[in-house]
Amino acid sequence: MNAGHQTTRRLAAGAGKSICRSCRDSLSRNYASAAAAAVQTEDHVSQHIPPVAQASPQTSYQVNAGVVLSRPPQITRDLHPFESAFFLYQRRLNERSALPFTRYFYYKERTPADREWKRKIKQRLTPARDIGRYKGYGEEAWNDEVLVGAKESDFNWQVERLLEDAETTGVEDQPAQELTETTPSPLAQKKVEHEAVERPMSRITEADKKNDVKSLNRLLQRTLYFLVKNKEGQWMFPQDGLQKETLKEAAHRVLEYSAGVNMNTWIVGNVPIGHYQLDYPTSRKTESGLNELGLKTFFMKARIMAGQANLKENQFGLQDFQWLAKEEVKTQVEDKYWRSIKNMLAER
């Protein structure tokens, strides 16, 4: 029996025979409609207002500040074989385009530069020694392409040819009569002395040969990242819990406490470049009475300008450190850690 019928019965019982049948039916219909509308309103509100789930204030995550310290590339990368072939082609094309011009377009006649050109061209057999011999006149003048695997396309071969050209004076193979004509007599009687030419430094250092992962003087073409081994024996970026400080301030502190003060570093930006979340198998009780579910490490980007790391007085119990490229970092850290940090590291 609904609420309208119950109300009608109560009114009928209290009023006795003083209420007519039409009034009783009207009261029954009005109260029944009002009760039904109230039920529909309650159902509508209950369907469209979801219950609010309140987070328990007794659980939390520890917030850590981590530092991705890197040393940027020091030299340009090696050329791709296609790039090397393209640049060589451009140099030979430039030489071919310049051949129709007389040398007096570049050198004034009977000047020291003109005499040096005439002496060296007999040894070079080509205007530019580093691109190989090319005969600009004759039936084979069209054949100026460099074949695949030719020594002329090798970068080291080109460097050696340029050094050889710089170290020669052009008078080594000249006859004595011609030497006397083109060189003043006092100089003709002296022994030809080669000019000291400073050779370029090798792109492969001693640290590369020894695979010294603690040296910053290795893999000069790549970006190196500072990795430390914590007291549990895990390799990771230096990190520590966040105190009453900003992430940038914490990054400065972490670098000083982990690698010493003998490094000139620069924290890039004020916001983290990534994060790593570690969930504990079981929650841990903190001193404040909270249940700690894990830790979240937010990484700040940093660059080293000078100096070197020193772990002798580190305050985190670190055991060792390495300077590694991206693919080397992958082999040292755990898989889950790598999946979180790999997009923060540069390919080169």
GROMACS .gro file of C-alpha atoms in nm:
model
  348
    1MET     CA    1   0.000   0.000   0.000
    2ASN     CA    2   0.149   0.337  -0.103
    3ALA     CA    3   0.173   0.658   0.099
    4GLY     CA    4  -0.137   0.815  -0.066
    5HIS     CA    5  -0.371   0.531   0.039
    6GLN     CA    6  -0.232   0.532   0.393
    7THR     CA    7  -0.298   0.905   0.428
    8THR     CA    8  -0.651   0.866   0.291
    9ARG     CA    9  -0.729   0.590   0.541
   10ARG     CA   10  -0.603   0.807   0.829
   11LEU     CA   11  -0.812   1.105   0.716
   12ALA     CA   12  -1.117   0.886   0.670
   13ALA     CA   13  -1.072   0.730   1.011
   14GLY     CA   14  -1.038   1.067   1.186
   15ALA     CA   15  -1.323   1.242   1.004
   16GLY     CA   16  -1.574   0.958   1.013
   17LYS     CA   17  -1.878   1.022   0.787
   18SER     CA   18  -1.803   1.397   0.747
   19ILE     CA   19  -1.597   1.349   0.426
   20CYS     CA   20  -1.759   1.264   0.096
   21ARG     CA   21  -1.648   0.996  -0.142
   22SER     CA   22  -1.534   1.239  -0.416
   23CYS     CA   23  -1.310   1.425  -0.171
   24ARG     CA   24  -1.168   1.097  -0.048
   25ASP     CA   25  -1.083   0.991  -0.407
   26SER     CA   26  -0.926   1.332  -0.480
   27LEU     CA   27  -0.708   1.315  -0.171
   28SER     CA   28  -0.597   0.966  -0.262
   29ARG     CA   29  -0.492   1.069  -0.616
   30ASN     CA   30  -0.302   1.384  -0.503
   31TYR     CA   31  -0.103   1.215  -0.229
   32ALA     CA   32  -0.020   0.917  -0.450
   33SER     CA   33   0.117   1.148  -0.723
   34ALA     CA   34   0.327   1.342  -0.473
   35ALA     CA   35   0.475   1.022  -0.327
   36ALA     CA   36   0.563   0.887  -0.673
   37ALA     CA   37   0.730   1.215  -0.771
   38ALA     CA   38   0.937   1.207  -0.453
   39VAL     CA   39   1.056   0.853  -0.525
   40GLN     CA   40   1.153   0.944  -0.884
   41THR     CA   41   1.347   1.251  -0.765
   42GLU     CA   42   1.545   1.047  -0.515
   43ASP     CA   43   1.624   0.782  -0.779
   44HIS     CA   44   1.736   1.050  -1.029
   45VAL     CA   45   1.971   1.212  -0.782
   46SER     CA   46   2.114   0.882  -0.672
   47GLN     CA   47   2.185   0.780  -1.033
   48HIS     CA   48   2.365   1.101  -1.140
   49ILE     CA   49   2.566   1.187  -0.828
   50PRO     CA   50   2.838   0.923  -0.782
   51PRO     CA   51   2.969   0.860  -0.435
   52VAL     CA   52   3.281   1.059  -0.345
   53ALA     CA   53   3.580   0.835  -0.270
   54GLN     CA   54   3.798   1.002  -0.012
   55ALA     CA   55   4.169   0.908  -0.008
   56SER     CA   56   4.291   0.769   0.314
   57PRO     CA   57   4.519   1.020   0.489
   58GLN     CA   58   4.722   0.738   0.640
   59THR     CA   59   4.912   0.640   0.322
   60SER     CA   60   5.180   0.832   0.130
   61TYR     CA   61   5.483   0.810  -0.104
   62GLN     CA   62   5.833   0.929  -0.027
   63VAL     CA   63   5.941   1.205  -0.268
   64ASN     CA   64   6.304   1.193  -0.388
   65ALA     CA   65   6.508   1.440  -0.591
   66GLY     CA   66   6.732   1.279  -0.854
   67VAL     CA   67   6.994   1.437  -1.082
   68VAL     CA   68   7.070   1.337  -1.442
   69LEU     CA   69   7.421   1.482  -1.468
   70SER     CA   70   7.570   1.470  -1.818
   71ARG     CA   71   7.880   1.572  -2.010
   72PRO     CA   72   7.784   1.690  -2.361
   73PRO     CA   73   7.975   1.585  -2.677
   74GLN     CA   74   8.315   1.751  -2.712
   75ILE     CA   75   8.372   1.699  -3.085
   76THR     CA   76   8.158   1.656  -3.392
   77ARG     CA   77   8.046   1.307  -3.476
   78ASP     CA   78   8.203   1.092  -3.747
   79LEU     CA   79   8.053   1.139  -4.090
   80HIS     CA   80   7.819   0.878  -4.226
   81PRO     CA   81   7.965   0.705  -4.536
   82PHE     CA   82   7.700   0.872  -4.748
   83GLU     CA   83   7.787   1.215  -4.605
   84SER     CA   84   8.158   1.157  -4.662
   85ALA     CA   85   8.095   1.056  -5.024
   86PHE     CA   86   7.870   1.357  -5.080
   87PHE     CA   87   8.121   1.610  -4.946
   88LEU     CA   88   8.400   1.455  -5.152
   89TYR     CA   89   8.180   1.477  -5.459
   90GLN     CA   90   8.116   1.845  -5.388
   91ARG     CA   91   8.487   1.921  -5.357
   92ARG     CA   92   8.571   1.743  -5.679
   93LEU     CA   93   8.285   1.919  -5.855
   94ASN     CA   94   8.417   2.252  -5.730
   95GLU     CA   95   8.763   2.170  -5.863
   96ARG     CA   96   8.621   2.072  -6.199
   97SER     CA   97   8.430   2.400  -6.217
   98ALA     CA   98   8.742   2.601  -6.128
   99LEU     CA   99   8.975   2.443  -6.386
  100PRO     CA  100   8.865   2.657  -6.684
  101PHE     CA  101   8.992   2.965  -6.498
  102THR     CA  102   9.358   3.050  -6.536
  103ARG     CA  103   9.564   3.035  -6.219
  104TYR     CA  104   9.632   3.406  -6.254
  105PHE     CA  105   9.269   3.453  -6.157
  106TYR     CA  106   9.373   3.333  -5.811
  107TYR     CA  107   9.744   3.423  -5.799
  108LYS     CA  108   9.922   3.724  -5.936
  109GLU     CA  109  10.195   3.633  -6.185
  110ARG     CA  110  10.550   3.605  -6.053
  111THR     CA  111  10.451   3.634  -5.691
  112PRO     CA  112  10.566   3.390  -5.418
  113ALA     CA  113  10.222   3.229  -5.419
  114ASP     CA  114  10.241   3.180  -5.796
  115ARG     CA  115  10.588   3.023  -5.773
  116GLU     CA  116  10.475   2.793  -5.490
  117TRP     CA  117  10.176   2.681  -5.698
  118LYS     CA  118  10.395   2.594  -5.998
  119ARG     CA  119  10.635   2.399  -5.778
  120LYS     CA  120  10.366   2.201  -5.594
  121ILE     CA  121  10.147   2.120  -5.893
  122LYS     CA  122  10.422   1.893  -6.027
  123GLN     CA  123  10.408   1.689  -5.709
  124ARG     CA  124  10.033   1.697  -5.658
  125LEU     CA  125   9.942   1.617  -6.019
  126THR     CA  126   9.610   1.777  -5.922
  127PRO     CA  127   9.512   2.113  -5.772
  128ALA     CA  128   9.377   1.954  -5.451
  129ARG     CA  129   9.572   1.656  -5.322
  130ASP     CA  130   9.311   1.545  -5.068
  131ILE     CA  131   9.050   1.457  -5.331
  132GLY     CA  132   9.267   1.236  -5.547
  133ARG     CA  133   9.403   1.294  -5.893
  134TYR     CA  134   9.160   1.428  -6.148
  135LYS     CA  135   9.253   1.508  -6.508
  136GLY     CA  136   9.040   1.798  -6.609
  137TYR     CA  137   9.145   1.786  -6.973
  138GLY     CA  138   9.145   1.496  -7.211
  139GLU     CA  139   8.921   1.209  -7.311
  140GLU     CA  140   8.871   1.093  -6.950
  141ALA     CA  141   8.776   1.434  -6.812
  142TRP     CA  142   8.419   1.319  -6.762
  143ASN     CA  143   8.525   1.032  -6.535
  144ASP     CA  144   8.536   1.218  -6.204
  145GLU     CA  145   8.322   0.987  -5.990
  146VAL     CA  146   8.466   0.816  -5.680
  147LEU     CA  147   8.397   0.445  -5.671
  148VAL     CA  148   8.260   0.270  -5.364
  149GLY     CA  149   8.543   0.176  -5.127
  150ALA     CA  150   8.797   0.409  -5.288
  151LYS     CA  151   9.070   0.534  -5.058
  152GLU     CA  152   8.996   0.893  -5.158
  153SER     CA  153   8.667   0.880  -4.970
  154ASP     CA  154   8.832   0.780  -4.640
  155PHE     CA  155   8.852   1.069  -4.395
  156ASN     CA  156   9.189   0.968  -4.250
  157TRP     CA  157   9.339   0.937  -4.599
  158GLN     CA  158   9.226   1.289  -4.681
  159VAL     CA  159   9.379   1.427  -4.361
  160GLU     CA  160   9.713   1.259  -4.431
  161ARG     CA  161   9.719   1.402  -4.784
  162LEU     CA  162   9.655   1.752  -4.656
  163LEU     CA  163   9.933   1.717  -4.397
  164GLU     CA  164  10.167   1.582  -4.661
  165ASP     CA  165  10.091   1.877  -4.884
  166ALA     CA  166  10.149   2.122  -4.599
  167GLU     CA  167  10.482   1.963  -4.501
  168THR     CA  168  10.633   1.977  -4.850
  169THR     CA  169  10.781   2.295  -4.997
  170GLY     CA  170  10.758   2.202  -5.361
  171VAL     CA  171  11.132   2.210  -5.429
  172GLU     CA  172  11.221   1.856  -5.321
  173ASP     CA  173  11.203   1.704  -5.669
  174GLN     CA  174  11.301   2.008  -5.873
  175PRO     CA  175  11.618   1.999  -6.086
  176ALA     CA  176  11.904   2.217  -5.965
  177GLN     CA  177  11.884   2.449  -6.266
  178GLU     CA  178  11.512   2.508  -6.224
  179LEU     CA  179  11.560   2.554  -5.851
  180THR     CA  180  11.822   2.822  -5.917
  181GLU     CA  181  11.591   3.004  -6.155
  182THR     CA  182  11.294   3.011  -5.921
  183THR     CA  183  11.482   3.045  -5.590
  184PRO     CA  184  11.737   3.307  -5.484
  185SER     CA  185  12.094   3.174  -5.486
  186PRO     CA  186  12.160   3.191  -5.109
  187LEU     CA  187  11.856   2.975  -5.045
  188ALA     CA  188  11.947   2.737  -5.328
  189GLN     CA  189  12.269   2.639  -5.152
  190LYS     CA  190  12.093   2.559  -4.825
  191LYS     CA  191  11.928   2.230  -4.745
  192VAL     CA  192  11.554   2.235  -4.785
  193GLU     CA  193  11.388   2.241  -4.445
  194HIS     CA  194  11.035   2.122  -4.391
  195GLU     CA  195  10.797   2.347  -4.205
  196ALA     CA  196  10.673   2.216  -3.873
  197VAL     CA  197  10.306   2.128  -3.914
  198GLU     CA  198  10.091   2.067  -3.609
  199ARG     CA  199   9.907   1.741  -3.654
  200PRO     CA  200   9.546   1.717  -3.538
  201MET     CA  201   9.473   1.525  -3.221
  202SER     CA  202   9.329   1.178  -3.253
  203ARG     CA  203   8.955   1.135  -3.211
  204ILE     CA  204   9.026   0.821  -3.008
  205THR     CA  205   9.180   0.896  -2.668
  206GLU     CA  206   9.380   0.686  -2.427
  207ALA     CA  207   9.070   0.654  -2.209
  208ASP     CA  208   8.891   0.498  -2.507
  209LYS     CA  209   9.170   0.248  -2.560
  210LYS     CA  210   9.173   0.153  -2.190
  211ASN     CA  211   8.792   0.172  -2.159
  212ASP     CA  212   8.830   0.390  -1.851
  213VAL     CA  213   8.464   0.446  -1.755
  214LYS     CA  214   8.565   0.686  -1.478
  215SER     CA  215   8.727   0.927  -1.722
  216LEU     CA  216   8.547   1.218  -1.885
  217ASN     CA  217   8.800   1.205  -2.168
  218ARG     CA  218   8.630   0.918  -2.349
  219LEU     CA  219   8.362   0.887  -2.616
  220LEU     CA  220   8.415   1.252  -2.709
  221GLN     CA  221   8.143   1.228  -2.974
  222ARG     CA  222   7.879   1.112  -2.726
  223THR     CA  223   7.693   1.236  -2.420
  224LEU     CA  224   7.810   1.071  -2.098
  225TYR     CA  225   7.589   1.031  -1.788
  226PHE     CA  226   7.697   1.013  -1.424
  227LEU     CA  227   7.586   0.684  -1.269
  228VAL     CA  228   7.653   0.578  -0.908
  229LYS     CA  229   7.632   0.250  -0.720
  230ASN     CA  230   7.435   0.288  -0.395
  231LYS     CA  231   7.498   0.101  -0.072
  232GLU     CA  232   7.263  -0.179  -0.186
  233GLY     CA  233   7.479  -0.235  -0.495
  234GLN     CA  234   7.231  -0.091  -0.748
  235TRP     CA  235   7.337   0.143  -1.027
  236MET     CA  236   7.124   0.456  -1.061
  237PHE     CA  237   7.140   0.833  -1.083
  238PRO     CA  238   7.230   1.012  -0.756
  239GLN     CA  239   6.920   1.087  -0.549
  240ASP     CA  240   6.798   1.164  -0.199
  241GLY     CA  241   6.474   1.240  -0.017
  242LEU     CA  242   6.323   1.584  -0.061
  243GLN     CA  243   6.349   1.803   0.248
  244LYS     CA  244   6.214   2.154   0.309
  245GLU     CA  245   6.350   2.276  -0.026
  246THR     CA  246   6.270   2.300  -0.394
  247LEU     CA  247   6.371   2.035  -0.644
  248LYS     CA  248   6.646   2.261  -0.781
  249GLU     CA  249   6.788   2.324  -0.435
  250ALA     CA  250   6.771   1.952  -0.363
  251ALA     CA  251   6.958   1.876  -0.688
  252HIS     CA  252   7.246   2.101  -0.581
  253ARG     CA  253   7.259   1.930  -0.244
  254VAL     CA  254   7.246   1.579  -0.393
  255LEU     CA  255   7.540   1.654  -0.625
  256GLU     CA  256   7.749   1.801  -0.346
  257TYR     CA  257   7.673   1.521  -0.098
  258SER     CA  258   7.730   1.243  -0.352
  259ALA     CA  259   8.018   1.360  -0.576
  260GLY     CA  260   8.194   1.624  -0.369
  261VAL     CA  261   8.260   1.992  -0.432
  262ASN     CA  262   8.526   1.953  -0.702
  263MET     CA  263   8.274   1.968  -0.987
  264ASN     CA  264   8.151   2.279  -1.163
  265THR     CA  265   7.791   2.191  -1.250
  266TRP     CA  266   7.483   2.370  -1.380
  267ILE     CA  267   7.124   2.269  -1.306
  268VAL     CA  268   6.924   2.315  -1.628
  269GLY     CA  269   6.575   2.453  -1.560
  270ASN     CA  270   6.346   2.450  -1.260
  271VAL     CA  271   6.118   2.158  -1.347
  272PRO     CA  272   6.193   1.783  -1.360
  273ILE     CA  273   6.244   1.605  -1.692
  274GLY     CA  274   6.100   1.272  -1.575
  275HIS     CA  275   6.018   1.054  -1.277
  276TYR     CA  276   6.050   0.699  -1.150
  277GLN     CA  277   5.801   0.527  -0.915
  278LEU     CA  278   5.896   0.235  -0.695
  279ASP     CA  279   5.620   0.048  -0.508
  280TYR     CA  280   5.721  -0.147  -0.198
  281PRO     CA  281   5.600  -0.509  -0.167
  282THR     CA  282   5.446  -0.410   0.167
  283SER     CA  283   5.384  -0.066   0.312
  284ARG     CA  284   5.631   0.073   0.561
  285LYS     CA  285   5.547   0.265   0.876
  286THR     CA  286   5.706   0.609   0.900
  287GLU     CA  287   5.792   0.807   1.212
  288SER     CA  288   5.486   1.024   1.162
  289GLY     CA  289   5.259   0.719   1.164
  290LEU     CA  290   5.187   0.710   0.789
  291ASN     CA  291   5.194   0.397   0.577
  292GLU     CA  292   5.456   0.457   0.306
  293LEU     CA  293   5.363   0.272  -0.013
  294GLY     CA  294   5.684   0.347  -0.208
  295LEU     CA  295   5.894   0.631  -0.343
  296LYS     CA  296   5.868   0.869  -0.636
  297THR     CA  297   6.191   1.016  -0.775
  298PHE     CA  298   6.175   1.334  -0.983
  299PHE     CA  299   6.485   1.393  -1.197
  300MET     CA  300   6.646   1.732  -1.262
  301LYS     CA  301   6.875   1.785  -1.561
  302ALA     CA  302   7.232   1.902  -1.497
  303ARG     CA  303   7.555   1.956  -1.692
  304ILE     CA  304   7.916   1.930  -1.577
  305MET     CA  305   8.149   2.209  -1.692
  306ALA     CA  306   8.474   2.107  -1.526
  307GLY     CA  307   8.615   1.891  -1.249
  308GLN     CA  308   8.557   1.529  -1.157
  309ALA     CA  309   8.352   1.328  -0.909
  310ASN     CA  310   8.501   1.219  -0.578
  311LEU     CA  311   8.314   0.968  -0.359
  312LYS     CA  312   8.556   0.960  -0.067
  313GLU     CA  313   8.345   1.188   0.151
  314ASN     CA  314   8.000   1.118   0.007
  315GLN     CA  315   7.716   1.111   0.260
  316PHE     CA  316   7.497   0.851   0.088
  317GLY     CA  317   7.719   0.546   0.124
  318LEU     CA  318   7.792   0.530  -0.250
  319GLN     CA  319   8.038   0.261  -0.356
  320ASP     CA  320   8.139   0.353  -0.710
  321PHE     CA  321   8.062   0.577  -1.009
  322GLN     CA  322   8.084   0.563  -1.389
  323TRP     CA  323   8.049   0.798  -1.686
  324LEU     CA  324   7.846   0.603  -1.943
  325ALA     CA  325   7.674   0.657  -2.277
  326LYS     CA  326   7.304   0.580  -2.316
  327GLU     CA  327   7.342   0.222  -2.438
  328GLU     CA  328   7.595   0.156  -2.159
  329VAL     CA  329   7.353   0.284  -1.896
  330LYS     CA  330   7.099   0.027  -2.015
  331THR     CA  331   7.335  -0.259  -1.933
  332GLN     CA  332   7.393  -0.140  -1.575
  333VAL     CA  333   7.049  -0.043  -1.439
  334GLU     CA  334   6.744  -0.259  -1.373
  335ASP     CA  335   6.485  -0.304  -1.650
  336LYS     CA  336   6.207  -0.117  -1.471
  337TYR     CA  337   6.440   0.171  -1.392
  338TRP     CA  338   6.557   0.181  -1.755
  339ARG     CA  339   6.203   0.200  -1.890
  340SER     CA  340   6.144   0.510  -1.679
  341ILE     CA  341   6.465   0.697  -1.766
  342LYS     CA  342   6.544   0.600  -2.126
  343ASN     CA  343   6.341   0.882  -2.281
  344MET     CA  344   6.531   1.138  -2.073
  345LEU     CA  345   6.867   1.043  -2.229
  346ALA     CA  346   6.996   1.172  -2.562
  347GLU     CA  347   7.078   0.924  -2.837
  348ARG     CA  348   7.402   1.106  -2.901
   0.00000   0.00000   0.00000
